GROMACS .gro file of C-alpha atoms in nm:
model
   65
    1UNK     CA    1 -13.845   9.566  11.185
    2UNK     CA    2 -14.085   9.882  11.152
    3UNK     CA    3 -13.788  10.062  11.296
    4UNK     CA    4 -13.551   9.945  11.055
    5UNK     CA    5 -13.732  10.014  10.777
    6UNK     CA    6 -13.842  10.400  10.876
    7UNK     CA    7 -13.437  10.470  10.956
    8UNK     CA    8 -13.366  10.349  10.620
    9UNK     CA    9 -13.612  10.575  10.489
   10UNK     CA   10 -13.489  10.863  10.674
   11UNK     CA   11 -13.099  10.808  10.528
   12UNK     CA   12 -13.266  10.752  10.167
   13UNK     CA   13 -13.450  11.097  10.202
   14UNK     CA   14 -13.168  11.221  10.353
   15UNK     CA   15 -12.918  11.086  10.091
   16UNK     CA   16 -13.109  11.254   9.844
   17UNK     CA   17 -13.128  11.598  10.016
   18UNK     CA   18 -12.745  11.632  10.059
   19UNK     CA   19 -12.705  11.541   9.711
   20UNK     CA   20 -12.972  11.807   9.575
   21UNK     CA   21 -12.736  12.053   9.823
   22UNK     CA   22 -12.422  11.939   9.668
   23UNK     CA   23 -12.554  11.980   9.287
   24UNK     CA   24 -12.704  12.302   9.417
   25UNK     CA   25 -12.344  12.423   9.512
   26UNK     CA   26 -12.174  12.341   9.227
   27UNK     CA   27 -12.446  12.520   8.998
   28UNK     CA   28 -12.383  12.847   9.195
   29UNK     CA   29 -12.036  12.780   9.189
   30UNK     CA   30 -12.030  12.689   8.811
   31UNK     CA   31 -12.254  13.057   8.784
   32UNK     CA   32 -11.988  13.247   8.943
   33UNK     CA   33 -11.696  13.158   8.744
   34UNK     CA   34 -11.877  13.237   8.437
   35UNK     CA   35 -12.013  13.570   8.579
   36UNK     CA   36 -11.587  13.598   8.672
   37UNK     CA   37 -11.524  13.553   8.328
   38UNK     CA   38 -11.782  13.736   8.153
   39UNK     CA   39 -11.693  14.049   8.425
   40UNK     CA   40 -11.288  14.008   8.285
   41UNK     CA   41 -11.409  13.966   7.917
   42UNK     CA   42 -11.567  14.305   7.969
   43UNK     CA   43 -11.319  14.494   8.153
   44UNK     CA   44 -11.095  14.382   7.862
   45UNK     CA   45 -11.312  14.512   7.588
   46UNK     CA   46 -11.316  14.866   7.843
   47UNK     CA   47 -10.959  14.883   7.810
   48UNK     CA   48 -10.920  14.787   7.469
   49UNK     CA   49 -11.119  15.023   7.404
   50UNK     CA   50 -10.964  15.261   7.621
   51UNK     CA   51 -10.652  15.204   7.450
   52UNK     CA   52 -10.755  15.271   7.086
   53UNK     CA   53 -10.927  15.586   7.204
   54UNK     CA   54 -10.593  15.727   7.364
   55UNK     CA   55 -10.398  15.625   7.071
   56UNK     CA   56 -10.677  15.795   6.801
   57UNK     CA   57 -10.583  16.125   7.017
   58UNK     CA   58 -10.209  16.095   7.001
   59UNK     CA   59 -10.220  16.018   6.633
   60UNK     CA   60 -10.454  16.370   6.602
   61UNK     CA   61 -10.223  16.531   6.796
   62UNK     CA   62  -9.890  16.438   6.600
   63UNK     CA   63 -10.097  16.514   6.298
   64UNK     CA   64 -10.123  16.866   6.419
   65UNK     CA   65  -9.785  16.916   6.476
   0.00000   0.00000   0.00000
């Protein structure tokens, strides 16, 4: 009966391990698609960016002309 009773201890303790692992995992995986989506937000704004600088210079340019 002691038996019993300290295996079902040991799957309760280790139910609750694997499922602090599994909520672990999908924090960090939950982290990385918003630090994939914050790095494409920014490389958006850099080429926006990009973009409106290029165009201010061919507008000066076609001015000078």
């Amino acid at each position: 009966m002691v038996l019993a009773y300290d295996l079902l201890e040991d799957r309760r303790t280790i139910d609750v391990i694997i499922t602090e692992v599994l909520l672990l995992c999908f924090k960090i995986a939950k982290s990385f698609e918003n630090l994939g989506n914050s790095l494409r937000a920014s490389a958006n704004d850099k080429v926006q960016k990009s973009l409106a600088e290029a165009l201010d210079r061919f507008e000066k340019q076609e001015e000078e002309r």
